[in-house]
Amino acid sequence: MNYAATLAVLVVLSFSFPLTVRLGAQLGVPEVLGASMLGAVLTFSLAAYVVRWQVTRHRVTVQRLAAARAQVAADPSSPRAYFVGGEHLGLILLRLDRRREAAEVIDRFARLGGARESEIVALREALSNAERRQRRAQGREA
């Protein structure tokens, strides 16, 4: 779930819980009020945790991307420069939904002499899967 969707869920929840509390009060059921308030507090706490977790995960990914780009800039002819923490620069770019940049990086990596064929095949397969998912998503929107 991306940040916009997370914020949309938070907005919906922030409007639905007061309505639930009012409905419970109008029906004369005080337990609903307590349960609704507890549910609201728990939901907002969980949502805040999830948003913080996503932001932290994104920040770590961006830091890995910067480190990988620095390694590649320092030694562009080394296939090992394309890896940070065991993860390829192309996969990091795909995770950030930067397919065009990922395709360029994978092509450059494939042209290197020391790159393993299995790594190249796995990267190209990940790229084609990402493009397939994008086409399916665009088909659903149309």
Coordinates of N, CA and C in Angstrom, one line a residue:
M1 N 0.9 -1.2 0.0 CA 0.0 0.0 0.0 C 0.9 1.2 0.0
N2 N 0.6 2.2 -0.9 CA 1.5 3.4 -0.9 C 1.0 4.4 0.1
Y3 N 1.7 5.5 0.1 CA 1.4 6.5 1.1 C 0.1 7.2 0.9
A4 N -0.3 7.4 -0.3 CA -1.6 8.0 -0.6 C -2.7 7.1 -0.1
A5 N -2.6 5.8 -0.4 CA -3.7 4.9 0.0 C -3.7 4.8 1.5
T6 N -2.6 4.8 2.2 CA -2.5 4.8 3.7 C -3.2 6.0 4.2
L7 N -2.9 7.2 3.7 CA -3.6 8.4 4.2 C -5.1 8.4 3.9
A8 N -5.5 7.8 2.7 CA -6.9 7.7 2.4 C -7.6 6.8 3.4
V9 N -7.0 5.7 3.8 CA -7.6 4.9 4.8 C -7.7 5.6 6.2
L10 N -6.7 6.4 6.5 CA -6.8 7.1 7.8 C -7.9 8.1 7.7
V11 N -8.1 8.8 6.6 CA -9.2 9.8 6.5 C -10.5 9.1 6.6
V12 N -10.7 8.0 6.0 CA -12.0 7.3 6.1 C -12.2 6.8 7.5
L13 N -11.2 6.3 8.1 CA -11.4 5.9 9.5 C -11.7 7.0 10.4
S14 N -11.0 8.2 10.2 CA -11.3 9.3 11.1 C -12.7 9.8 11.0
F15 N -13.3 9.7 9.8 CA -14.7 10.1 9.7 C -15.7 9.0 10.1
S16 N -15.3 7.7 10.0 CA -16.3 6.7 10.3 C -16.4 6.4 11.8
F17 N -15.4 6.6 12.6 CA -15.5 6.3 14.0 C -16.4 7.3 14.7
P18 N -16.3 8.6 14.5 CA -17.3 9.5 15.2 C -18.7 9.2 14.8
L19 N -18.9 8.8 13.5 CA -20.3 8.4 13.1 C -20.8 7.1 13.9
T20 N -19.9 6.2 14.1 CA -20.2 5.0 14.8 C -20.5 5.3 16.3
V21 N -19.8 6.2 16.9 CA -20.0 6.7 18.3 C -21.4 7.3 18.4
R22 N -21.7 8.2 17.4 CA -23.0 8.9 17.4 C -24.1 7.9 17.3
L23 N -24.0 7.0 16.3 CA -25.0 6.0 16.1 C -25.2 5.2 17.4
G24 N -24.2 4.8 18.0 CA -24.3 4.0 19.3 C -25.0 4.8 20.4
A25 N -24.7 6.1 20.5 CA -25.3 7.0 21.5 C -26.8 7.2 21.1
Q26 N -27.2 7.3 19.9 CA -28.6 7.5 19.5 C -29.4 6.2 19.8
L27 N -28.7 5.1 19.6 CA -29.4 3.8 19.9 C -29.5 3.5 21.3
G28 N -28.8 4.2 22.1 CA -28.8 4.0 23.6 C -28.0 2.9 24.0
V29 N -27.0 2.5 23.3 CA -26.2 1.4 23.7 C -24.8 2.0 24.1
P30 N -24.5 2.2 25.4 CA -23.3 2.8 25.8 C -22.1 1.9 25.5
E31 N -22.2 0.6 25.4 CA -21.1 -0.3 25.1 C -20.5 0.0 23.8
V32 N -21.3 0.4 22.9 CA -20.8 0.7 21.5 C -19.9 1.9 21.6
L33 N -20.2 2.9 22.5 CA -19.4 4.0 22.6 C -18.0 3.6 23.1
G34 N -17.9 2.8 24.1 CA -16.7 2.4 24.7 C -15.9 1.6 23.7
A35 N -16.6 0.6 23.0 CA -15.9 -0.2 22.0 C -15.4 0.6 20.8
S36 N -16.2 1.6 20.4 CA -15.9 2.4 19.3 C -14.6 3.2 19.6
M37 N -14.6 3.8 20.8 CA -13.5 4.6 21.2 C -12.2 3.8 21.3
L38 N -12.3 2.6 21.9 CA -11.2 1.7 22.0 C -10.7 1.3 20.6
G39 N -11.7 1.0 19.7 CA -11.4 0.6 18.3 C -10.7 1.8 17.6
A40 N -11.2 3.0 17.8 CA -10.6 4.2 17.2 C -9.1 4.3 17.6
V41 N -8.9 4.2 18.9 CA -7.5 4.4 19.5 C -6.6 3.3 18.9
L42 N -7.1 2.1 18.9 CA -6.3 1.0 18.4 C -6.0 1.1 16.9
T43 N -7.0 1.5 16.2 CA -6.9 1.7 14.7 C -5.9 2.8 14.4
F44 N -6.0 3.9 15.1 CA -5.1 5.0 14.8 C -3.7 4.7 15.2
S45 N -3.6 4.0 16.3 CA -2.2 3.6 16.7 C -1.6 2.6 15.7
L46 N -2.4 1.7 15.2 CA -1.9 0.7 14.2 C -1.6 1.5 12.9
A47 N -2.4 2.4 12.5 CA -2.2 3.1 11.3 C -0.9 4.0 11.4
A48 N -0.7 4.6 12.5 CA 0.5 5.4 12.7 C 1.7 4.5 12.7
Y49 N 1.7 3.4 13.3 CA 2.8 2.4 13.2 C 3.1 2.0 11.8
V50 N 2.0 1.7 11.1 CA 2.2 1.2 9.7 C 2.8 2.3 8.8
V51 N 2.3 3.5 9.0 CA 2.9 4.7 8.2 C 4.4 4.9 8.6
R52 N 4.7 4.9 9.8 CA 6.1 5.0 10.2 C 7.0 3.9 9.7
W53 N 6.4 2.7 9.7 CA 7.2 1.5 9.2 C 7.4 1.7 7.7
Q54 N 6.4 2.1 7.0 CA 6.6 2.3 5.5 C 7.6 3.4 5.2
V55 N 7.5 4.5 6.0 CA 8.5 5.6 5.8 C 9.9 5.2 6.1
T56 N 10.1 4.4 7.1 CA 11.4 3.9 7.5 C 11.9 2.9 6.4
R57 N 11.0 2.0 6.0 CA 11.4 1.1 4.9 C 11.8 1.8 3.6
H58 N 11.1 2.9 3.3 CA 11.4 3.6 2.1 C 12.7 4.4 2.2
R59 N 12.9 4.9 3.4 CA 14.2 5.6 3.7 C 15.4 4.7 3.5
V60 N 15.3 3.5 4.1 CA 16.3 2.5 4.0 C 16.6 2.1 2.5
T61 N 15.5 2.0 1.8 CA 15.7 1.6 0.3 C 16.3 2.8 -0.4
V62 N 16.0 4.0 -0.1 CA 16.6 5.1 -0.8 C 18.1 5.2 -0.4
Q63 N 18.4 4.9 0.8 CA 19.8 4.9 1.2 C 20.6 3.9 0.5
R64 N 20.0 2.7 0.4 CA 20.7 1.6 -0.4 C 20.9 2.0 -1.8
L65 N 19.9 2.7 -2.4 CA 20.0 3.1 -3.8 C 21.1 4.1 -3.9
A66 N 21.2 5.0 -3.0 CA 22.3 6.0 -3.1 C 23.7 5.3 -2.9
A67 N 23.8 4.3 -2.0 CA 25.0 3.6 -1.8 C 25.4 2.8 -3.1
A68 N 24.4 2.2 -3.7 CA 24.6 1.4 -4.9 C 25.1 2.3 -6.1
R69 N 24.4 3.4 -6.2 CA 24.8 4.4 -7.3 C 26.2 4.9 -7.1
A70 N 26.6 5.1 -5.8 CA 28.0 5.6 -5.5 C 29.0 4.5 -5.8
Q71 N 28.7 3.3 -5.5 CA 29.6 2.1 -5.8 C 29.7 2.0 -7.3
V72 N 28.6 2.1 -8.1 CA 28.7 2.0 -9.5 C 29.5 3.1 -10.1
A73 N 29.3 4.3 -9.6 CA 30.0 5.5 -10.1 C 31.5 5.3 -9.8
A74 N 31.9 4.7 -8.7 CA 33.3 4.6 -8.3 C 33.9 3.5 -9.2
D75 N 33.2 2.4 -9.5 CA 33.8 1.3 -10.2 C 32.8 0.7 -11.2
P76 N 32.5 1.4 -12.3 CA 31.5 1.0 -13.2 C 31.7 -0.3 -14.0
S77 N 33.0 -0.8 -14.0 CA 33.3 -2.0 -14.7 C 33.2 -3.3 -13.8
S78 N 32.9 -3.1 -12.5 CA 32.9 -4.3 -11.6 C 31.4 -4.7 -11.4
P79 N 31.1 -6.0 -11.7 CA 29.7 -6.4 -11.5 C 29.3 -6.4 -10.0
R80 N 30.3 -6.6 -9.1 CA 30.0 -6.5 -7.7 C 29.6 -5.1 -7.2
A81 N 29.9 -4.1 -7.9 CA 29.6 -2.7 -7.5 C 28.1 -2.5 -7.6
Y82 N 27.4 -3.4 -8.4 CA 25.9 -3.2 -8.6 C 25.1 -3.8 -7.4
F83 N 25.8 -4.4 -6.5 CA 25.1 -5.1 -5.3 C 25.4 -4.3 -4.0
V84 N 24.4 -4.1 -3.2 CA 24.5 -3.5 -1.9 C 23.7 -4.4 -1.0
G85 N 24.4 -5.0 0.0 CA 23.7 -5.8 1.0 C 23.1 -7.1 0.3
G86 N 23.7 -7.5 -0.7 CA 23.2 -8.7 -1.5 C 22.1 -8.4 -2.4
E87 N 21.7 -7.2 -2.5 CA 20.6 -6.8 -3.4 C 21.1 -6.0 -4.6
H88 N 20.6 -6.3 -5.8 CA 21.1 -5.6 -7.0 C 20.4 -4.3 -7.1
L89 N 21.2 -3.3 -7.7 CA 20.7 -2.0 -8.0 C 19.4 -2.0 -8.8
G90 N 19.3 -2.9 -9.8 CA 18.1 -3.0 -10.6 C 16.9 -3.4 -9.8
L91 N 17.1 -4.3 -8.8 CA 15.9 -4.7 -8.0 C 15.5 -3.6 -7.1
I92 N 16.5 -2.8 -6.6 CA 16.1 -1.7 -5.7 C 15.3 -0.7 -6.5
L93 N 15.7 -0.4 -7.8 CA 15.0 0.5 -8.6 C 13.6 0.0 -8.9
L94 N 13.5 -1.3 -9.1 CA 12.1 -1.9 -9.4 C 11.2 -1.7 -8.2
R95 N 11.8 -1.9 -7.0 CA 11.0 -1.8 -5.8 C 10.5 -0.4 -5.6
L96 N 11.3 0.6 -6.1 CA 10.9 2.0 -6.0 C 10.0 2.4 -7.3
D97 N 9.7 1.4 -8.1 CA 8.8 1.6 -9.3 C 9.5 2.5 -10.3
R98 N 10.8 2.3 -10.5 CA 11.5 3.1 -11.5 C 12.0 2.1 -12.6
R99 N 11.0 1.6 -13.4 CA 11.3 0.6 -14.3 C 12.3 1.0 -15.4
R100 N 12.1 2.2 -15.9 CA 13.0 2.7 -17.0 C 14.5 2.7 -16.6
E101 N 14.7 3.2 -15.4 CA 16.1 3.3 -14.8 C 16.6 1.8 -14.6
A102 N 15.7 1.0 -14.1 CA 16.1 -0.4 -13.8 C 16.5 -1.1 -15.1
A103 N 15.7 -0.9 -16.1 CA 16.0 -1.5 -17.4 C 17.4 -1.1 -17.9
E104 N 17.7 0.2 -17.8 CA 19.0 0.7 -18.2 C 20.2 0.1 -17.4
V105 N 19.9 0.0 -16.1 CA 21.0 -0.6 -15.2 C 21.2 -2.1 -15.5
I106 N 20.1 -2.8 -15.7 CA 20.2 -4.2 -16.0 C 20.9 -4.4 -17.3
D107 N 20.6 -3.6 -18.3 CA 21.3 -3.7 -19.6 C 22.8 -3.4 -19.4
R108 N 23.2 -2.4 -18.7 CA 24.6 -2.1 -18.4 C 25.3 -3.3 -17.7
F109 N 24.5 -3.8 -16.7 CA 25.1 -4.9 -16.0 C 25.3 -6.2 -16.9
A110 N 24.3 -6.4 -17.8 CA 24.4 -7.5 -18.7 C 25.6 -7.4 -19.6
R111 N 26.0 -6.2 -19.9 CA 27.2 -6.0 -20.9 C 28.5 -6.2 -20.2
L112 N 28.5 -6.3 -18.8 CA 29.8 -6.4 -18.1 C 30.3 -7.8 -18.3
G113 N 31.6 -8.0 -18.4 CA 32.2 -9.3 -18.6 C 32.1 -10.3 -17.4
G114 N 32.1 -9.8 -16.2 CA 32.1 -10.7 -15.1 C 30.7 -11.0 -14.5
A115 N 29.7 -10.5 -15.2 CA 28.3 -10.7 -14.6 C 27.9 -12.2 -14.9
R116 N 27.2 -12.8 -13.9 CA 26.8 -14.1 -14.1 C 25.5 -14.2 -14.9
E117 N 25.4 -15.2 -15.8 CA 24.2 -15.3 -16.6 C 22.9 -15.5 -15.8
S118 N 23.0 -16.3 -14.7 CA 21.9 -16.5 -13.8 C 21.3 -15.2 -13.2
E119 N 22.2 -14.3 -12.8 CA 21.8 -13.0 -12.2 C 21.1 -12.2 -13.3
I120 N 21.7 -12.2 -14.5 CA 21.1 -11.4 -15.6 C 19.7 -11.9 -15.9
V121 N 19.6 -13.2 -16.0 CA 18.2 -13.8 -16.3 C 17.2 -13.4 -15.2
A122 N 17.7 -13.5 -13.9 CA 16.8 -13.2 -12.8 C 16.3 -11.8 -12.8
L123 N 17.3 -10.9 -13.1 CA 17.0 -9.5 -13.2 C 16.0 -9.1 -14.3
R124 N 16.3 -9.7 -15.5 CA 15.4 -9.5 -16.6 C 14.0 -10.0 -16.4
E125 N 13.9 -11.2 -15.7 CA 12.6 -11.8 -15.3 C 11.9 -10.8 -14.3
A126 N 12.6 -10.3 -13.4 CA 12.0 -9.4 -12.4 C 11.4 -8.1 -13.1
L127 N 12.2 -7.6 -14.1 CA 11.8 -6.5 -14.9 C 10.6 -6.8 -15.7
S128 N 10.5 -7.9 -16.4 CA 9.4 -8.3 -17.2 C 8.1 -8.5 -16.3
N129 N 8.3 -9.1 -15.1 CA 7.2 -9.2 -14.2 C 6.6 -7.8 -13.7
A130 N 7.5 -6.9 -13.5 CA 7.1 -5.5 -13.1 C 6.3 -4.9 -14.2
E131 N 6.8 -5.0 -15.5 CA 6.1 -4.5 -16.6 C 4.8 -5.1 -16.8
R132 N 4.7 -6.4 -16.6 CA 3.5 -7.2 -16.8 C 2.4 -6.7 -15.7
R133 N 2.9 -6.5 -14.5 CA 2.0 -6.0 -13.4 C 1.5 -4.6 -13.8
Q134 N 2.4 -3.8 -14.4 CA 2.0 -2.4 -14.7 C 0.9 -2.4 -15.9
R135 N 1.1 -3.3 -16.8 CA 0.1 -3.4 -17.9 C -1.2 -3.9 -17.4
R136 N -1.2 -4.9 -16.5 CA -2.4 -5.4 -15.9 C -3.2 -4.3 -15.1
A137 N -2.4 -3.5 -14.4 CA -3.0 -2.4 -13.6 C -3.6 -1.3 -14.5
Q138 N -2.9 -1.1 -15.6 CA -3.4 -0.1 -16.6 C -4.7 -0.6 -17.3
G139 N -4.7 -1.9 -17.5 CA -5.9 -2.6 -18.1 C -7.1 -2.5 -17.2
R140 N -6.9 -2.6 -15.9 CA -8.0 -2.5 -14.9 C -8.5 -1.1 -14.8
E141 N -7.6 -0.1 -15.0 CA -8.0 1.3 -14.9 C -8.9 1.7 -16.1
A142 N -8.6 1.1 -17.2 CA -9.3 1.5 -18.5 C -10.7 1.1 -18.5

